[in-house]
Amino acid sequence: MGDGGGSNRNKPEWLQQYDLIGKIGEGTYGLVFLARIKSSSNRGKSIAIKKFKQSKDGDGVSPTAIREIMLLREITHENVVKLVNVHINHVDMSLYLAFDYAEHDLYEIIRHHRDKVNQSINQYTVKSLLWQLLNGLNYLHSNWIIHRDLKPSNILVMGEGEEHGVVKIADFGLARIYQAPLKPLSENGVVVTIWYRAPELLLGAKHYTSAVDMWAVGCIFAELLTLKPLFQGAEVKATPNPFQLDQLDKIFKVLGHPTLEKWPSLANLPHWQQDTQHIQAHKYDNTSLYSVVHLSPKSPAYDLLSKMLEYDPRKRITAAQALEHEYFKIEPQPGRNAFVPCQPGETFVNYPTRPVDTTTDFEGTTSMQSSQPVSSGAAVSGSMPGSHVSNRSVPRPMNVSGMQRIPHQAMQAYNLTSQAGMGGGMNPGGIPMQRGVPQQQLRRKDQMGMPGYPPPQKSRRI
Amino acid sequence: MAANFWTSSHYKHLLDQEDVDMVNSLDKEKGITLEDFKLIKMHMANYILKLAQQVKVRQRVVATAVTYMRRVYTKKSMTEYDPRLVAPTCLYLASKAEESTVQARLLVFYIKKLYSDEKYRYEIKDILEMEMKILEALNYYLVVYHPYRSLSPLLQDAGLNDLNMTQLTWGLVNDTYKMDLILVHPPHLIALACIYIASVLREKETTAWFEELRVDMNVFYHEMIICILYSTAEKQQDSEAVEINKILAWSVKNISIEILDFYESNRMFTEDRWNAALQKLTLRS
């Protein structure tokens, strides 16, 4: 809000400690804002404020927000996003989570390399990002927390400052403590964005483990290397919980078919058992992972990657084991600032800052002087929490905005709310744009049509 | 798992009995005594249980809800936070935190079914508003550890895991939520106290097991101490082990006595008594 337009009535007291810079993201759960602290002790420190709307179905604080709060209140780790405050506005019953602001995320970093600088990410950066991601994940897993929705847009990286280049795992809206769950985890509806979804989930596993996060890390590792999602399946949109044949097919094509010898418990997985789509039939024989990721089959990087993409979740490498892998011991060694190597020599890239829509206030209303209505375009992209979805689709709003069509039923809201990461969904446009620029342009739109990069699939639909 | 508890907000915010037994000044003005205060909380724990049985959620949700309710009243007055609204709202919030969400309208429906008294009548809107106030009062700490989890491994270890003992100890643990034990003691010690009482009631010989456990607990506590007081603990490990040994024995015994005292005095907790206590709150409000 700050001094931007919009009404100042009902402005809660806690809000006065921040200067609102603008909106940086939007999702079904609500909006994400960039703000700066006013108080002298932390003056100018950037904060990302995630505003949760009161759910429309009359069921109070969304379970997504509850989950995120309850987990983040318990954990602190250098590689996990820091929840600095929770605020409540009793007047409109909205809830705000204030996080340390991270300027970058892996989604944007990968995209920048692929579309702007057109070169791969240097080895030091890839290794440092991966090591820190694993380090954070190891902490979560040893605290019995499964993230369940790891994807590049949920892996944030700090911008300039004391923590420059430090990875922060974000978006705990789906995360769960997995000791003694009251209900089978799968009852929450399908989780994990389809491209990063582990094969046991795709095959209908009811009880899954922290190994699902490691699969996602493997996919992210490959994407950091090649700048392309490793398994880009087309999502089946049926409800509930459809069988994702294409996604499995993409995986089989690269890794070869799973076999009962290598993965004994495969026999118990519902979709494998039923084999309605003949997934047991052997279409692909050779594994081609190393050629897809352009790695020598003998390299430590390849060895680590293939261990993350192990079919059998019980054999899949754990975060703790991965941290000990030889890949991290050989040069270049990973560092705390993933962007700037300790030894000079490697060139590093300046990543663009997150675009900010400076015309939207904390109520989500757009200021009057806006020359172009925010609503039309932004509403569409805005309804798409994952940045994966928001910008790349060709302008066929309904195609993208599946979420809007979903009726407001309690259970659905329950499963849908959490999409975006703090980092993730918040970047519906991704046009590098100077922060604080007073004009009212909104990003989005000029991103469309990336050749060879079809509109991605929405995940976690019920 | 244990490692988890020792770093949790639950552990860090365990309270002293004196802090739990502080009657808020606003309530004091209305004539609420410490005994009234305890009675009302006990009654509200029962209310939460009854409601939970209607909406069919599991015991862990009930336990979490009761813990929330008790934590709220270490910070807030009953005058401002009507227990008759706080109780169902805690169940509502706990059902979300424990991943078994219950709809607010369902709670409202069963509240009406359970109580004809209009003082219990609250609408969805009231619950939703109170939910936010409770979140605030809890300072957004929502993870609660309960004795149930340690119960069955401990019983098994003691060789007491027959149906009878299991049911008895489980029931005893349920009853501990009528008191404030969960705010004061680590949950596994509450579990041990319940096993201790049950074994005495059933005349099971457990002395040897408790002795042995103490030795195991030594190691366990030792790790914990190192973890918490890392800097100071290192050097005096031996003397500490002895110390911890005593603390454990002392805690379990004391918790057991507290529980037994509660059963003793429970006979006097008639419906009239807590109705009278609640009445005081309503007066002049």
XYZ file of C-alpha atoms in Angstrom:
747
model
C 0.000 0.000 0.000
C 2.504 2.549 1.077
C 1.749 5.737 -0.682
C 0.405 4.171 -3.778
C -3.199 4.636 -4.689
C -5.965 2.677 -3.142
C -7.931 3.165 -0.031
C -6.269 3.627 3.275
C -9.308 2.903 5.311
C -9.050 -0.191 7.408
C -5.344 -0.214 7.013
C -4.227 -2.403 9.858
C -1.587 -1.128 12.153
C 0.989 -3.786 11.384
C 0.916 -2.762 7.753
C 2.348 0.596 8.601
C 5.696 -0.993 9.295
C 6.039 -1.747 5.599
C 6.290 0.263 2.424
C 4.476 -1.586 -0.253
C 6.404 -1.721 -3.486
C 3.979 -3.740 -5.542
C 2.533 -7.068 -6.444
C 4.920 -9.797 -7.497
C 2.615 -12.742 -7.803
C -0.855 -14.079 -7.636
C -2.445 -17.424 -7.110
C -5.635 -19.070 -6.051
C -4.647 -18.589 -2.436
C -4.242 -14.846 -2.880
C -1.538 -12.372 -3.764
C 2.155 -11.904 -3.132
C 3.608 -8.469 -2.565
C 7.036 -6.988 -2.329
C 7.433 -4.580 0.563
C 10.212 -2.866 2.456
C 10.573 -2.506 6.157
C 10.321 1.072 7.404
C 11.681 0.686 10.897
C 15.148 2.014 11.393
C 16.653 -1.264 12.536
C 15.941 -3.037 9.283
C 15.241 -0.128 7.043
C 14.853 -0.985 3.424
C 14.994 -4.732 3.942
C 12.867 -6.449 1.350
C 10.043 -8.664 2.431
C 7.703 -10.828 0.380
C 4.208 -10.769 1.797
C 1.878 -13.558 0.861
C -1.728 -12.629 1.422
C -4.202 -15.437 1.872
C -7.765 -14.702 1.058
C -10.480 -15.963 3.299
C -11.785 -18.940 1.418
C -15.076 -18.257 -0.258
C -16.727 -21.448 0.830
C -16.910 -20.181 4.384
C -14.205 -22.359 5.747
C -11.906 -19.880 7.317
C -8.165 -19.861 7.068
C -7.160 -22.102 4.205
C -5.547 -25.394 5.184
C -2.697 -24.434 2.877
C -1.943 -21.400 4.992
C -2.270 -23.449 8.162
C 0.162 -26.040 6.860
C 2.640 -23.464 5.766
C 2.474 -21.598 9.064
C 2.690 -24.658 11.240
C 5.716 -26.046 9.480
C 7.607 -22.818 8.998
C 7.106 -21.874 12.641
C 8.989 -25.014 13.635
C 11.901 -24.974 11.282
C 14.873 -22.750 10.633
C 17.569 -23.504 8.142
C 19.762 -21.444 5.911
C 18.319 -23.146 2.842
C 14.680 -22.876 3.804
C 12.735 -19.695 3.267
C 12.360 -17.702 6.453
C 8.932 -16.799 7.722
C 9.544 -13.520 9.511
C 6.039 -12.648 10.541
C 2.399 -13.578 10.410
C -0.222 -10.864 10.378
C -3.948 -10.941 10.543
C -6.327 -8.319 9.318
C -9.464 -8.985 11.333
C -11.477 -6.516 9.306
C -11.413 -8.453 6.072
C -10.327 -11.732 7.680
C -7.190 -12.000 5.629
C -3.945 -13.547 6.687
C -0.496 -12.372 5.672
C 2.741 -14.307 5.795
C 5.870 -12.170 5.623
C 9.026 -13.835 4.291
C 12.541 -12.717 3.647
C 12.464 -11.686 0.044
C 14.396 -13.712 -2.517
C 15.097 -11.965 -5.774
C 15.501 -15.043 -7.945
C 14.217 -18.547 -8.428
C 15.441 -21.481 -10.456
C 12.601 -21.153 -12.895
C 13.647 -17.628 -13.811
C 17.344 -18.460 -13.772
C 16.842 -21.373 -16.143
C 14.603 -19.305 -18.357
C 17.093 -16.471 -18.444
C 19.835 -18.790 -19.636
C 17.639 -20.482 -22.160
C 15.895 -17.474 -23.650
C 18.088 -14.487 -22.971
C 21.758 -15.319 -22.675
C 21.445 -18.534 -24.606
C 24.146 -20.399 -22.782
C 24.197 -23.072 -20.154
C 24.538 -22.352 -16.465
C 28.134 -22.669 -15.355
C 29.147 -25.791 -13.502
C 29.962 -24.031 -10.286
C 26.509 -22.475 -10.135
C 24.698 -25.710 -10.961
C 26.633 -27.598 -8.337
C 26.198 -24.939 -5.677
C 22.474 -24.622 -6.317
C 22.053 -28.384 -6.190
C 24.133 -28.787 -3.061
C 22.199 -26.125 -1.194
C 18.882 -27.522 -2.370
C 19.923 -30.928 -1.044
C 21.181 -29.384 2.147
C 17.807 -27.760 2.826
C 15.983 -30.900 1.833
C 18.129 -33.045 4.082
C 17.161 -30.790 6.950
C 13.467 -31.079 6.093
C 13.605 -34.839 5.687
C 15.463 -35.342 8.922
C 12.654 -33.384 10.544
C 10.122 -35.688 8.941
C 8.858 -33.121 6.516
C 8.192 -33.952 2.883
C 7.934 -30.921 0.665
C 5.841 -32.656 -2.009
C 5.927 -29.823 -4.509
C 9.511 -29.176 -5.478
C 9.873 -27.518 -8.834
C 12.197 -24.810 -10.160
C 9.812 -21.991 -9.324
C 9.722 -23.073 -5.673
C 13.480 -22.987 -5.301
C 14.386 -19.395 -4.550
C 17.808 -17.795 -4.637
C 18.704 -14.673 -2.717
C 19.658 -11.530 -4.575
C 22.418 -9.129 -3.697
C 23.196 -8.713 -0.049
C 24.627 -10.743 2.762
C 22.978 -13.934 1.515
C 23.660 -13.380 -2.173
C 23.307 -16.595 -4.138
C 21.922 -18.641 -1.245
C 19.190 -21.149 -2.084
C 15.905 -21.079 -0.173
C 13.330 -23.804 -0.506
C 9.896 -22.182 -0.525
C 6.191 -22.906 -0.707
C 5.267 -25.283 2.041
C 1.592 -25.200 1.206
C 1.670 -28.899 0.460
C 4.388 -29.970 2.783
C 3.568 -32.406 5.536
C 5.026 -33.932 8.570
C 5.006 -37.564 7.638
C 5.281 -39.338 10.913
C 2.028 -40.969 11.898
C -0.251 -39.312 9.386
C -3.923 -39.533 10.189
C -4.903 -40.261 6.658
C -2.957 -41.852 3.858
C -0.990 -39.092 2.273
C -2.584 -39.739 -1.061
C -5.971 -38.669 0.255
C -4.858 -35.116 -0.110
C -5.258 -35.405 -3.801
C -2.401 -35.718 -6.144
C 0.500 -33.517 -5.417
C 3.668 -32.468 -7.130
C 3.627 -30.722 -10.441
C 3.364 -33.442 -13.020
C 6.786 -32.944 -14.662
C 8.557 -33.445 -11.353
C 6.264 -36.176 -10.078
C 7.894 -39.418 -9.015
C 6.976 -42.633 -10.862
C 5.517 -44.291 -7.759
C 3.006 -41.442 -7.518
C 2.213 -41.670 -11.204
C 1.584 -45.376 -10.714
C -0.862 -44.711 -7.904
C 1.189 -45.297 -4.732
C -0.876 -44.566 -1.622
C 1.886 -44.126 0.888
C 4.853 -42.299 -0.336
C 7.986 -41.088 1.238
C 10.609 -38.394 1.144
C 11.945 -40.163 -1.969
C 9.363 -38.249 -4.022
C 11.261 -35.059 -3.253
C 14.513 -36.664 -4.398
C 12.971 -37.578 -7.729
C 11.978 -33.949 -8.176
C 15.520 -32.881 -7.310
C 16.804 -35.216 -10.012
C 14.475 -33.621 -12.537
C 15.580 -30.164 -11.435
C 19.254 -31.156 -11.643
C 18.764 -32.296 -15.232
C 16.901 -29.099 -16.034
C 19.742 -26.996 -14.631
C 22.107 -28.861 -16.926
C 20.056 -28.735 -20.108
C 17.745 -25.760 -19.458
C 14.847 -27.947 -20.492
C 12.430 -29.884 -18.314
C 13.561 -33.501 -18.365
C 10.160 -35.154 -18.586
C 7.637 -32.850 -20.203
C 4.520 -34.946 -20.137
C 1.138 -33.656 -21.206
C -1.196 -33.755 -18.255
C -4.470 -35.591 -18.318
C -6.970 -33.156 -16.895
C -9.697 -35.525 -15.834
C -10.709 -35.713 -12.213
C -10.068 -37.144 -9.789
C -6.567 -38.366 -9.850
C -6.276 -39.462 -13.442
C -3.670 -41.826 -14.706
C -0.901 -39.787 -16.305
C 0.079 -42.016 -19.176
C 2.001 -39.455 -21.165
C 4.146 -38.413 -18.232
C 5.097 -42.037 -17.557
C 5.781 -42.547 -21.214
C 8.180 -39.602 -21.221
C 10.002 -41.107 -18.261
C 10.144 -44.612 -19.742
C 11.483 -43.235 -22.983
C 14.505 -41.770 -21.238
C 15.097 -44.258 -18.433
C 13.796 -47.431 -20.008
C 10.920 -49.417 -18.547
C 10.927 -50.253 -14.890
C 11.103 -53.947 -14.187
C 9.986 -56.092 -11.282
C 13.539 -57.297 -10.805
C 14.816 -53.804 -10.265
C 11.724 -52.561 -8.470
C 9.947 -55.417 -6.686
C 7.178 -53.386 -5.053
C 6.158 -52.193 -8.493
C 3.820 -55.177 -8.547
C 1.715 -53.610 -5.802
C 1.172 -50.267 -7.448
C -2.431 -49.924 -8.640
C -1.818 -48.589 -12.134
C 0.892 -51.114 -12.826
C -1.310 -53.948 -11.611
C -4.256 -52.913 -13.708
C -2.095 -52.165 -16.718
C -5.090 -50.707 -18.497
C -2.827 -48.704 -20.790
C -0.336 -51.513 -21.345
C 2.398 -49.744 -19.481
C 3.912 -53.144 -18.784
C 4.594 -53.561 -22.471
C 8.171 -52.804 -23.336
C 8.315 -50.021 -25.809
C 11.706 -48.653 -24.976
C 14.799 -50.646 -24.269
C 17.779 -48.449 -24.049
C 18.251 -45.887 -21.463
C 19.362 -42.640 -22.943
C 19.575 -40.446 -19.894
C 23.227 -39.566 -20.340
C 22.721 -38.421 -23.896
C 19.656 -36.401 -22.984
C 21.596 -34.517 -20.321
C 24.847 -34.484 -22.319
C 26.896 -36.141 -19.626
C 29.448 -38.872 -19.875
C 28.001 -42.054 -18.350
C 31.148 -42.249 -16.288
C 30.993 -38.765 -14.842
C 30.166 -38.260 -11.169
C 27.408 -35.839 -12.212
C 25.746 -38.561 -14.240
C 26.174 -41.079 -11.454
C 24.459 -38.774 -8.975
C 21.675 -37.889 -11.368
C 20.924 -41.518 -12.184
C 20.774 -42.327 -8.476
C 18.210 -39.575 -7.974
C 16.194 -40.940 -10.878
C 16.239 -44.491 -9.543
C 12.836 -46.068 -10.111
C 12.542 -47.906 -6.814
C 11.909 -45.252 -4.135
C 13.607 -47.505 -1.596
C 16.794 -47.560 -3.618
C 16.680 -43.917 -4.608
C 19.489 -41.875 -3.120
C 18.544 -39.827 -0.035
C 19.394 -36.177 0.443
C 21.960 -37.088 3.097
C 23.654 -39.599 0.813
C 23.575 -37.226 -2.118
C 25.410 -34.560 -0.125
C 28.232 -37.038 0.353
C 28.427 -37.902 -3.321
C 31.692 -37.612 -5.163
C 30.210 -35.017 -7.501
C 30.392 -32.478 -4.689
C 33.965 -33.374 -3.821
C 35.515 -32.771 -7.190
C 36.231 -29.354 -8.668
C 34.561 -26.989 -8.890
C 33.437 -27.367 -5.308
C 30.067 -25.944 -4.359
C 29.942 -22.621 -2.559
C 27.557 -20.530 -0.498
C 27.119 -17.890 -3.135
C 25.930 -19.936 -6.061
C 26.267 -17.014 -8.434
C 29.802 -15.917 -7.704
C 32.509 -18.534 -7.596
C 35.235 -18.176 -5.022
C 37.957 -18.509 -7.584
C 37.565 -15.932 -10.274
C 37.847 -16.968 -13.848
C 34.377 -18.242 -14.486
C 32.089 -15.663 -15.892
C 28.899 -15.161 -14.027
C 25.605 -13.899 -15.138
C 23.588 -11.003 -13.822
C 20.072 -12.201 -13.410
C 17.162 -9.854 -13.862
C 15.189 -8.819 -10.841
C 11.658 -9.958 -10.270
C 9.104 -7.820 -12.074
C 6.854 -5.833 -9.806
C 3.413 -4.549 -10.527
C 3.418 -1.257 -8.706
C -0.202 -0.505 -9.349
C -1.780 -2.987 -7.006
C -2.259 -2.349 -3.320
C -2.609 -4.766 -0.457
C -6.296 -5.110 -1.050
C -5.476 -6.283 -4.513
C -7.170 -3.275 -6.000
C -5.457 -1.544 -8.831
C -4.822 2.101 -8.580
C -6.996 4.376 -10.653
C -4.287 6.045 -12.613
C -3.452 2.805 -14.240
C -3.481 3.404 -17.912
C -4.317 -0.102 -18.832
C -6.731 -2.107 -16.832
C -4.914 -4.749 -14.920
C -7.857 -6.935 -14.749
C -8.170 -8.578 -18.084
C -4.722 -9.823 -18.792
C -3.574 -10.094 -15.250
C -6.624 -11.902 -14.122
C -5.874 -14.650 -16.494
C -2.268 -15.056 -15.734
C -3.003 -14.284 -12.177
C -5.232 -17.210 -11.777
C -2.364 -19.389 -12.698
C -0.239 -19.670 -9.727
C 2.675 -21.564 -11.146
C 4.711 -19.351 -13.315
C 4.983 -22.402 -15.423
C 1.567 -21.809 -16.523
C 1.078 -18.197 -16.425
C 3.000 -16.784 -19.195
C 3.797 -19.328 -21.699
C 0.490 -20.191 -22.925
C -0.647 -18.716 -26.091
C -3.423 -16.297 -25.427
C -6.187 -18.733 -24.999
C -7.346 -17.761 -21.599
C -9.666 -20.600 -20.949
C -7.060 -23.090 -21.811
C -4.853 -21.764 -19.137
C -7.264 -20.820 -16.526
C -8.568 -24.201 -15.693
C -8.518 -23.343 -12.084
C -11.127 -20.718 -12.494
C -13.599 -23.151 -13.755
C -13.356 -25.272 -10.757
C -16.365 -24.902 -8.557
C -15.781 -23.559 -5.140
C -16.149 -26.637 -3.157
C -14.438 -27.112 0.051
C -12.334 -30.070 -0.847
C -11.302 -28.633 -4.102
C -10.235 -25.415 -2.616
C -8.345 -27.484 -0.139
C -6.313 -29.089 -2.789
C -5.915 -26.246 -5.117
C -5.012 -23.399 -2.977
C -1.385 -23.855 -2.562
C -0.010 -23.812 -6.007
C 2.398 -21.058 -6.175
C 5.559 -20.764 -4.372
C 6.424 -17.608 -2.837
C 8.801 -17.457 -5.602
C 7.129 -19.666 -7.908
C 3.905 -18.360 -8.894
C 4.849 -14.922 -8.291
C 6.282 -14.151 -11.506
C 3.539 -14.215 -13.948
C 5.399 -12.329 -16.545
C 8.993 -12.490 -15.954
C 9.910 -9.477 -17.957
C 12.923 -8.023 -16.366
C 11.730 -4.661 -15.323
C 13.058 -2.062 -13.049
C 11.525 -2.321 -9.707
C 9.648 0.665 -8.553
C 9.167 2.066 -11.984
C 6.110 4.167 -11.633
C 4.480 3.288 -14.877
C 1.752 0.833 -14.792
C 2.788 -1.723 -17.249
C 2.168 -5.203 -16.338
C 4.336 -7.924 -17.443
C 2.855 -11.016 -19.008
C 2.028 -11.347 -22.601
C 5.249 -10.749 -24.378
C 6.462 -14.072 -23.340
C 4.251 -16.132 -25.353
C 5.322 -18.557 -27.879
C 8.513 -20.079 -26.790
C 9.425 -22.440 -29.503
C 9.721 -25.974 -28.394
C 8.293 -25.165 -25.061
C 4.642 -25.964 -25.078
C 2.225 -24.636 -22.554
C 3.019 -26.559 -19.491
C 0.598 -28.620 -17.618
C -1.160 -27.615 -14.564
C -0.554 -29.799 -11.669
C -2.317 -30.896 -8.638
C -5.732 -30.834 -9.999
C -8.041 -33.151 -8.297
C 11.293 -38.450 16.322
C 12.598 -37.540 19.663
C 15.163 -35.294 18.099
C 12.235 -33.555 16.661
C 10.458 -32.860 19.917
C 13.496 -31.347 21.582
C 13.802 -28.744 18.900
C 10.078 -28.066 18.667
C 8.165 -24.994 19.729
C 6.127 -27.322 21.949
C 9.197 -28.233 23.950
C 10.580 -24.702 24.005
C 7.315 -23.326 25.311
C 6.572 -25.800 28.051
C 5.353 -23.795 31.017
C 5.726 -23.900 34.751
C 2.655 -24.925 36.658
C 2.452 -21.448 38.251
C 2.141 -19.821 34.838
C -0.609 -22.188 33.843
C -2.477 -21.571 37.087
C -2.624 -17.820 36.674
C -6.199 -16.624 36.535
C -6.437 -13.637 34.231
C -7.187 -10.411 36.091
C -10.337 -9.736 34.085
C -11.669 -13.125 35.114
C -10.608 -12.609 38.697
C -12.708 -9.488 38.817
C -15.684 -11.624 37.959
C -14.940 -13.852 40.905
C -13.366 -16.703 39.000
C -11.144 -18.687 41.324
C -8.324 -20.985 40.322
C -10.642 -23.880 40.924
C -13.327 -22.371 38.701
C -10.698 -21.777 36.062
C -9.648 -25.409 36.103
C -13.245 -26.591 36.140
C -14.204 -24.542 33.132
C -11.199 -25.765 31.173
C -12.067 -29.325 32.103
C -15.631 -28.810 31.041
C -14.474 -27.343 27.746
C -12.172 -30.290 27.172
C -15.257 -32.469 27.566
C -17.185 -30.251 25.214
C -14.465 -30.614 22.584
C -14.540 -34.387 23.024
C -18.319 -34.587 22.668
C -18.271 -32.446 19.585
C -15.414 -34.460 18.123
C -17.372 -37.662 18.597
C -20.230 -36.156 16.623
C -18.083 -35.052 13.713
C -16.012 -38.213 13.981
C -12.450 -37.091 14.213
C -9.712 -39.037 15.886
C -8.354 -38.676 19.375
C -5.248 -36.870 18.236
C -7.369 -34.060 16.835
C -9.203 -33.822 20.153
C -5.920 -33.756 22.032
C -4.531 -31.003 19.827
C -7.744 -28.987 20.175
C -7.703 -29.256 23.959
C -4.059 -28.233 24.003
C -4.847 -25.168 21.907
C -7.715 -24.255 24.233
C -5.495 -24.574 27.303
C -2.726 -22.570 25.681
C -5.162 -19.807 24.765
C -6.124 -19.375 28.412
C -2.544 -18.952 29.504
C -2.674 -15.739 27.472
C -6.265 -14.615 27.218
C -9.158 -14.091 29.592
C -12.322 -16.136 29.503
C -14.186 -12.870 29.766
C -12.925 -11.778 26.362
C -12.599 -15.203 24.835
C -15.798 -17.052 25.664
C -14.891 -20.680 26.320
C -18.121 -21.772 24.644
C -16.815 -20.331 21.406
C -13.126 -21.031 21.948
C -13.731 -24.763 22.504
C -15.422 -25.553 19.185
C -13.099 -23.192 17.341
C -10.065 -24.980 18.726
C -11.500 -28.219 17.409
C -12.049 -26.535 14.071
C -8.475 -25.282 13.888
C -7.003 -28.541 15.172
C -8.884 -30.476 12.516
C -7.066 -28.437 9.885
C -3.699 -28.704 11.581
C -4.083 -32.481 11.902
C -5.153 -32.864 8.292
C -8.724 -33.940 8.958
C -10.595 -30.761 8.198
C -14.121 -30.461 9.544
C -16.415 -27.907 8.004
C -17.523 -25.033 10.198
C -21.160 -25.513 9.264
C -20.993 -29.095 10.478
C -19.666 -27.954 13.834
C -22.397 -25.355 14.112
C -24.978 -28.018 13.362
C -23.714 -30.325 16.098
C -23.296 -27.524 18.607
C -27.017 -26.881 18.225
C -27.736 -30.544 18.557
C -25.662 -30.916 21.728
C -26.706 -27.777 23.578
C -30.061 -26.167 23.669
C -28.720 -23.421 25.910
C -28.444 -20.321 23.772
C -25.163 -19.335 25.393
C -23.584 -22.088 23.348
C -25.149 -20.888 20.151
C -22.555 -19.581 17.795
C -22.686 -19.207 14.061
C -20.146 -19.983 11.360
C -19.081 -16.360 11.218
C -18.251 -16.382 14.939
C -16.110 -19.483 14.568
C -14.224 -18.053 11.629
C -13.508 -14.820 13.467
C -12.408 -16.682 16.559
C -10.187 -18.940 14.483
C -8.024 -15.975 13.590
C -7.939 -14.722 17.156
C -6.865 -18.136 18.345
C -4.142 -18.346 15.728
C -2.901 -15.040 17.053
C -3.174 -16.099 20.696
C -1.219 -19.268 19.919
C 1.378 -17.057 18.300
C 0.982 -19.303 15.253
C 2.602 -22.289 16.935
C 0.427 -25.192 15.902
C 2.469 -28.360 16.130
C 1.633 -30.340 19.260
C 3.180 -33.621 20.393
C 1.044 -36.070 22.311
C 1.712 -38.973 24.668
C -0.215 -41.395 22.448
C 2.664 -41.825 20.079
C 5.110 -43.054 22.696
C 2.485 -45.223 24.357
C 2.558 -48.323 22.244
C 6.332 -48.576 21.760
C 6.789 -48.120 25.495
C 4.143 -50.718 26.372
C 5.689 -53.095 23.923
C 9.090 -52.545 25.373
C 7.751 -53.238 28.856
C 6.002 -56.382 27.621
C 2.678 -54.911 28.721
C 1.099 -54.517 25.344
C -1.932 -56.696 25.940
C -5.314 -55.318 25.048
C -6.292 -54.634 28.611
C -3.209 -52.588 29.471
C -3.309 -50.817 26.146
C -6.886 -49.726 26.664
C -6.307 -48.728 30.240
C -3.260 -46.598 29.511
C -4.899 -45.082 26.453
C -7.871 -44.102 28.615
C -5.559 -42.646 31.236
C -3.807 -40.569 28.605
C -7.206 -39.326 27.422
C -7.963 -38.257 30.967
C -4.738 -36.294 31.277
C -6.268 -33.756 28.889
C -8.720 -32.848 31.625
C -5.692 -31.351 33.305
C -2.990 -28.992 32.076
C -0.277 -31.658 32.024
C 0.335 -31.253 28.291
C 1.343 -27.626 28.837
C 3.852 -28.500 31.521
C 5.434 -31.891 30.833
C 7.011 -33.546 27.816
C 4.470 -35.963 26.316
C 6.556 -39.120 26.694
C 6.820 -38.510 30.426
C 3.048 -38.231 30.603
C 2.874 -41.544 28.753
C 5.282 -43.121 31.224
C 3.248 -41.836 34.155
C 0.099 -43.374 32.677
C 1.876 -46.687 32.176
C 3.113 -46.500 35.720
C -0.389 -45.934 37.117
C -1.891 -48.629 34.927
C 0.731 -51.133 35.984
C 0.053 -50.386 39.637
C -3.696 -50.696 39.112
C -3.270 -54.005 37.312
C -0.620 -55.146 39.749
C 1.973 -55.599 37.043
C 5.548 -55.777 38.133
C 7.379 -53.004 36.320
C 10.060 -51.894 38.732
C 12.795 -53.608 36.773
C 11.546 -52.168 33.531
C 11.381 -48.640 34.861
C 14.873 -49.083 36.260
C 16.135 -50.238 32.927
C 14.279 -47.532 31.124
C 15.980 -45.001 33.279
C 19.273 -46.254 32.017
C 18.050 -46.007 28.433
C 16.565 -42.652 29.159
C 19.915 -41.598 30.442
C 21.426 -41.993 27.067
C 18.462 -40.404 25.502
C 18.377 -37.472 27.854
C 22.043 -37.168 27.573
C 21.743 -36.540 23.864
C 19.046 -34.070 24.505
C 21.074 -32.139 27.029
C 24.005 -32.044 24.676
C 21.702 -30.811 22.033
C 20.228 -28.049 24.142
C 23.053 -26.974 26.379
C 25.743 -27.928 23.984
C 28.278 -25.462 25.231
C 27.920 -26.111 28.929
C 26.953 -29.740 28.986
C 29.965 -31.301 27.386
C 32.326 -31.217 30.260
C 30.283 -32.658 33.057
C 28.691 -35.608 31.415
C 28.923 -38.009 34.307
C 27.492 -35.825 36.989
C 24.791 -34.855 34.592
C 23.786 -38.404 33.870
C 23.132 -38.935 37.534
C 21.234 -35.715 37.701
C 19.057 -36.569 34.722
C 18.367 -39.957 36.161
C 16.914 -38.319 39.216
C 14.936 -35.811 37.237
C 13.287 -38.519 35.181
C 12.277 -40.603 38.170
C 11.053 -37.530 39.892
C 8.981 -36.327 36.923
C 7.250 -39.594 36.241
C 6.409 -40.022 39.887
C 5.145 -36.494 40.168
C 3.042 -36.641 37.066
C 1.547 -39.888 38.363
C 0.699 -38.262 41.656
C -0.864 -35.343 39.868
C -3.040 -37.663 37.846
C -4.090 -39.622 40.917
C -4.883 -36.401 42.779
C -6.996 -35.378 39.891
C -9.012 -38.583 40.012
C -9.404 -38.087 43.726
C -10.761 -34.571 43.427
C -12.671 -35.339 40.269
C -15.513 -36.783 42.300
C -16.338 -33.345 43.514
C -16.499 -31.882 40.043
C -20.200 -32.051 39.567
C -22.145 -30.432 36.805
C -23.469 -27.846 39.244
C -19.980 -26.775 40.078
C -18.855 -25.936 36.618
C -22.196 -24.463 35.714
C -21.787 -22.148 38.660
C -18.279 -21.290 37.501
C -19.434 -20.530 33.984
C -22.266 -18.488 35.428
C -19.763 -16.152 37.043
C -18.279 -15.406 33.659
C -21.636 -14.513 32.250
C -22.504 -12.197 35.078
C -22.015 -8.544 34.358
C -20.727 -9.267 30.913
